[in-house]
Coordinates of C-alpha atoms in Angstrom, one line a residue:
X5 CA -129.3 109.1 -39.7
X6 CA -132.8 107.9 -39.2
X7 CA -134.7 109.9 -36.4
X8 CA -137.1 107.7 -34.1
X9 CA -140.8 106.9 -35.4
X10 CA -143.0 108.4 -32.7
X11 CA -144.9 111.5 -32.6
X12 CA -142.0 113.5 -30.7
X13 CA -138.9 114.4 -32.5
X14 CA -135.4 115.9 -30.8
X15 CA -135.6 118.8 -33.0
X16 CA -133.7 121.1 -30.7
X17 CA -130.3 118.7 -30.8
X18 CA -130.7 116.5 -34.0
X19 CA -128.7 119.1 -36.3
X20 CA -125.8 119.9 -34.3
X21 CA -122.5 118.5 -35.1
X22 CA -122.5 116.0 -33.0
X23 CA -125.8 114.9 -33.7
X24 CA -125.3 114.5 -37.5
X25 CA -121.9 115.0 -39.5
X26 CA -121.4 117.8 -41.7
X27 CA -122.9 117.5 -45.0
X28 CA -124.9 114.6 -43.8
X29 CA -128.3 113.8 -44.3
X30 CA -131.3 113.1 -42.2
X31 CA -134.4 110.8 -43.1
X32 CA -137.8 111.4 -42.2
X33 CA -139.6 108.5 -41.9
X34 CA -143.7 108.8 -42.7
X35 CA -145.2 109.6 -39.5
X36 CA -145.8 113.0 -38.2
X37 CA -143.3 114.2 -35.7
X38 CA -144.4 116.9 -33.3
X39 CA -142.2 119.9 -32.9
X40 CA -142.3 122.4 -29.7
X41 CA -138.9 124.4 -31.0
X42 CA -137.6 125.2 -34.3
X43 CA -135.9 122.9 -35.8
X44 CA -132.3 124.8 -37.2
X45 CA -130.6 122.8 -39.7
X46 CA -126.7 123.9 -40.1
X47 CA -123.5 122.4 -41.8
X48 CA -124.5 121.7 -45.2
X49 CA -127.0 119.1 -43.9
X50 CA -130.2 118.3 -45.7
X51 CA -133.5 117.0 -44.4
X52 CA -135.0 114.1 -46.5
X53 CA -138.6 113.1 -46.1
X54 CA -140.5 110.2 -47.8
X55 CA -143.2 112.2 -49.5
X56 CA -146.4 114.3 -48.3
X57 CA -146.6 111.4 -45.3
X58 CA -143.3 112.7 -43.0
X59 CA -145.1 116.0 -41.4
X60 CA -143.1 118.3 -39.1
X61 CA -145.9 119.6 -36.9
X62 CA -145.7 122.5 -34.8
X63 CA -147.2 121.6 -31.3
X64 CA -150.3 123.7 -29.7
X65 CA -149.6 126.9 -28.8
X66 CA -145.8 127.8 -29.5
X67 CA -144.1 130.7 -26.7
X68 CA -142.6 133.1 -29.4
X69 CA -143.3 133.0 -32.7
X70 CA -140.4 131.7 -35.2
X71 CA -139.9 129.2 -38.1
X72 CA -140.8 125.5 -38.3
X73 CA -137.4 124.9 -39.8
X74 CA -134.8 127.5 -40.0
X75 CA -131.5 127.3 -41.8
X76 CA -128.4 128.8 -40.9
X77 CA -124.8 129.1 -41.3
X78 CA -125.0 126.3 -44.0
X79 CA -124.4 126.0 -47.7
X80 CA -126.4 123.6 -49.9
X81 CA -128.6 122.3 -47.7
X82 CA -131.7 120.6 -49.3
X83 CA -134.7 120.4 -48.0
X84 CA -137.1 117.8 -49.9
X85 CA -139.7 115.9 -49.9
X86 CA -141.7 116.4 -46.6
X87 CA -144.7 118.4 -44.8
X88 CA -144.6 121.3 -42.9
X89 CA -148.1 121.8 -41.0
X90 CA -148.1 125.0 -38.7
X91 CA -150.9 124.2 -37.1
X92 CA -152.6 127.4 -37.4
X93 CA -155.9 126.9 -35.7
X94 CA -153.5 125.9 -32.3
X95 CA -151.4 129.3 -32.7
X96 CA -151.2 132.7 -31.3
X97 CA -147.3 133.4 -32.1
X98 CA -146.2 134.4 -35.6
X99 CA -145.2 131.1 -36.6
X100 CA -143.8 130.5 -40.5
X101 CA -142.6 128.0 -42.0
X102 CA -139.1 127.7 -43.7
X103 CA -136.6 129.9 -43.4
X104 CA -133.1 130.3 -45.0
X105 CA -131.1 133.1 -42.7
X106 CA -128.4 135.6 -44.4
X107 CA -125.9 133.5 -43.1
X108 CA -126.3 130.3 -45.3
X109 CA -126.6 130.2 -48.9
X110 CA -127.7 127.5 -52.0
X111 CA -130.2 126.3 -49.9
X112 CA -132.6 123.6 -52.4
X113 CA -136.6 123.7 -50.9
X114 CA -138.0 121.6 -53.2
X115 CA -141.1 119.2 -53.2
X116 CA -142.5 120.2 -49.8
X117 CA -146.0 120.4 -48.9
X118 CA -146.4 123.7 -46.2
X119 CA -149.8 124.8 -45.1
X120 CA -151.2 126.2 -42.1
X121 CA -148.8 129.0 -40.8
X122 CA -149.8 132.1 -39.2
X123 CA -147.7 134.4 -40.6
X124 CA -145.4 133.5 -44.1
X125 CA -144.7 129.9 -45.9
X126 CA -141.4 130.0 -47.0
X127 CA -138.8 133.1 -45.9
X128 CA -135.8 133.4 -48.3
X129 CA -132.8 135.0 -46.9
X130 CA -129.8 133.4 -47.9
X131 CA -128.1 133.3 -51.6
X132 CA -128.8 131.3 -54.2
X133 CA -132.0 129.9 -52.3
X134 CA -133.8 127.8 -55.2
X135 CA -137.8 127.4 -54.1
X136 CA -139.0 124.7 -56.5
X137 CA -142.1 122.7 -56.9
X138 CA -143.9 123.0 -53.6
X139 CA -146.7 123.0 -52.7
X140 CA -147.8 126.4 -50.3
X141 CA -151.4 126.9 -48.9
X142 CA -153.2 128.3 -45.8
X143 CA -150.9 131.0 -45.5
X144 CA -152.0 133.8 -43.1
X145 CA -149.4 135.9 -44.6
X146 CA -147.3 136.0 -48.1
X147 CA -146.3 132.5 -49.3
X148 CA -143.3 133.2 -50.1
X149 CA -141.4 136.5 -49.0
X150 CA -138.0 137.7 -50.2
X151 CA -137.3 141.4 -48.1
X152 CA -133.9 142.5 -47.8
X153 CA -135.2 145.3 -45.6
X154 CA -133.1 143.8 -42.5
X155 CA -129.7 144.5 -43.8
X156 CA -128.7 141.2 -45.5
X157 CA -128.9 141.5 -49.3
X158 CA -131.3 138.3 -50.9
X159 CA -130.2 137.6 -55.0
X160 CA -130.0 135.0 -57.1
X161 CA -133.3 133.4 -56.1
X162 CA -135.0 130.8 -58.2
X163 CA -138.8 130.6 -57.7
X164 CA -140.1 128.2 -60.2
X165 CA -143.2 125.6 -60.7
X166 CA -144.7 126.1 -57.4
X167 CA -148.5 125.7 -56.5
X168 CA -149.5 128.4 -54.2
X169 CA -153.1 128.5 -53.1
X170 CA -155.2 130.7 -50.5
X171 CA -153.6 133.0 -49.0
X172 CA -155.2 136.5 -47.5
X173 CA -152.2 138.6 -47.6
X174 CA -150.2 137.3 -51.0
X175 CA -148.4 134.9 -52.9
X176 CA -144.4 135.8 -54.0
X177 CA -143.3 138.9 -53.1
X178 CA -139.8 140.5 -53.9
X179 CA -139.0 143.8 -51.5
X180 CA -136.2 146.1 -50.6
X181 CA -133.3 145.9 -53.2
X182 CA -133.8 141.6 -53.9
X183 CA -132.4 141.6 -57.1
X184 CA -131.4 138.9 -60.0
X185 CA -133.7 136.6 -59.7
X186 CA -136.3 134.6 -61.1
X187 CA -139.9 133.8 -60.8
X188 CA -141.2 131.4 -63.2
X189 CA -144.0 128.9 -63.6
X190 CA -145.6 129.4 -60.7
X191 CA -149.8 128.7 -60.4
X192 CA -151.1 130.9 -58.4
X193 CA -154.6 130.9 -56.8
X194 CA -157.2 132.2 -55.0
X195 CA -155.0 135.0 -52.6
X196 CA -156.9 137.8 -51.7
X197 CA -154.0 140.2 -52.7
X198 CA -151.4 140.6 -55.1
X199 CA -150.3 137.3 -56.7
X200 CA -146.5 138.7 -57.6
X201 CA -144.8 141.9 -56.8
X202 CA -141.3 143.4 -57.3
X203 CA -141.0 146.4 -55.4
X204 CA -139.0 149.3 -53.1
X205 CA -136.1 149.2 -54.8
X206 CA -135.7 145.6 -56.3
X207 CA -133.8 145.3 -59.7
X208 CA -133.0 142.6 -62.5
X209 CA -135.9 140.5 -61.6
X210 CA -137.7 137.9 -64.3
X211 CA -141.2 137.2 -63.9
X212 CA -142.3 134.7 -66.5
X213 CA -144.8 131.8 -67.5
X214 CA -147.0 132.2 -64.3
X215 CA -150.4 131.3 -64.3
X216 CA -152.5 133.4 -62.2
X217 CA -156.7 132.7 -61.1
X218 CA -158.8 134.6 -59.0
X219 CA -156.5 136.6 -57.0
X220 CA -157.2 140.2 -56.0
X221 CA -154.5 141.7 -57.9
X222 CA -152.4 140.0 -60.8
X223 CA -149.0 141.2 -61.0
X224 CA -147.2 144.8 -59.5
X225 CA -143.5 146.1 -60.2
X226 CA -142.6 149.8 -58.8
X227 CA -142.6 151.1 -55.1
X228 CA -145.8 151.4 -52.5
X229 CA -145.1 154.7 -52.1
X230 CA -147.5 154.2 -48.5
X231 CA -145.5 152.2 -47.0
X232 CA -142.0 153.9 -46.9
X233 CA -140.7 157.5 -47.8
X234 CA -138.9 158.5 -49.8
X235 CA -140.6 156.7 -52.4
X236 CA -138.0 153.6 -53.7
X237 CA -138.9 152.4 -57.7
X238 CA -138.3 148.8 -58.9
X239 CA -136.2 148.7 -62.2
X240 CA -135.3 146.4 -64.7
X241 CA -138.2 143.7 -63.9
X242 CA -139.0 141.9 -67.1
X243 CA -142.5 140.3 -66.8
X244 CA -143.3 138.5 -70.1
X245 CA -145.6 135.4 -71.3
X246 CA -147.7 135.3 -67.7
X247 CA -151.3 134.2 -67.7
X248 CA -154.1 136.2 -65.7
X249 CA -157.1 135.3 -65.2
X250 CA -159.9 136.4 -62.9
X251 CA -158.3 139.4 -60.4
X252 CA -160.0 142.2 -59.6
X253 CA -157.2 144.3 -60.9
X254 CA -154.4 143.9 -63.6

């Protein structure tokens, strides 16, 4: 179902049931479509753009922070193809970008162009989430965060051939018992902290084929022991055949 062309879009009603059949898709046309609510996509529905032209815009000053899109209760979603611009400058709320919540699973984010969020790009929750060739920048937090610190337990994760530029906090990070899954041929630039980390507790992870420029730190696997207590290793985190180049620290 094609939404209307015009800069406002029914975000709050467009993915209930009623508004679009279960397992249905929606097309965004180009155009950039202002949102003042998060849009929540559920039922196995995927959101289709056109390309870098269909922008999902977060208005001026959100009241409560939250996600631009937010996925829940749904399996195999996709969402493809579009632009997520948080509008960063506009924002005092923690605003991020994408989220896939505990409750949905096999979500596919793949070609989508996110930039401009206050706090982090893409938020992986559910199962099975596979994060694939987007395009992440003007972060002011991680790009891409995977914490099961909340209670819900994140696995199976594919995090593969995404661009990830500028970010002051840092780019793909794995926390809290996340465990099987993969983080491969990522480029990853110019983030003021640590490009990759596996951490507190995380196990069976792959790290491989990255490529890594002038970031503050390269890649880190164990526990930050400052941050939590007692002190939580990572095990069985294979990092192999990554490329690091120009961090201030291994």
């Amino acid at each position: 179902r094609r939404p209307p062309r015009s800069t406002l879009f029914p975000y709050t009603t467009l993915f209930r049931s009623d508004a679009c059949p279960a397992g249905g898709t929606v097309v965004i046309p180009e155009g950039t479509y202002l949102s003042s609510a998060q849009l929540v996509v559920v039922n196995g529905v995927s959101l289709i753009g056109t390309g870098r032209g269909s922008v999902i815009k977060a208005m001026d000053s959100w009241a409560s922070g939250g996600r631009v899109v937010q996925v829940n209760a749904s399996v195999g979603s996709v969402l493809r193809d579009f632009a997520v611009d948080g509008n960063m400058v506009n924002q005092t709320a923690a605003v991020s970008g994408i989220c896939t919540s505990s409750a949905s699973s096999h979500t596919t984010v793949e070609r989508l162009y996110i930039h401009d969020v206050l706090e982090v790009g893409i938020i992986p929750y559910g199962v099975g989430t596979q994060i694939i060739a987007n395009h992440i920048y003007n972060c002011g937090d991680n790009a891409i965060e995977a914490s099961s610190s909340d209670g819900n337990e994140i696995h199976d994760l594919l995090i593969e051939r995404n661009y990830i530029d500028t970010s002051p906090e840092g780019g793909i990070e794995f926390d809290e018992g996340t465990h099987d899954s993969i983080i491969r041929g990522n480029i990853i630039r110019n983030i003021s902290g640590l490009a990759m980390q596996a951490e507190n507790g995380c196990y069976s992870i792959l790290i491989e084929g990255n490529k890594v420029y002038d970031c503050g730190s390269g890649i880190y696997a164990g526990d930050h022991s400052n941050l939590r207590t007692p002190q939580i290793e990572a095990y069985d985190i294979v990092i192999a055949n990554n490329q690091v180049e120009g961090t201030s620290a291994t």
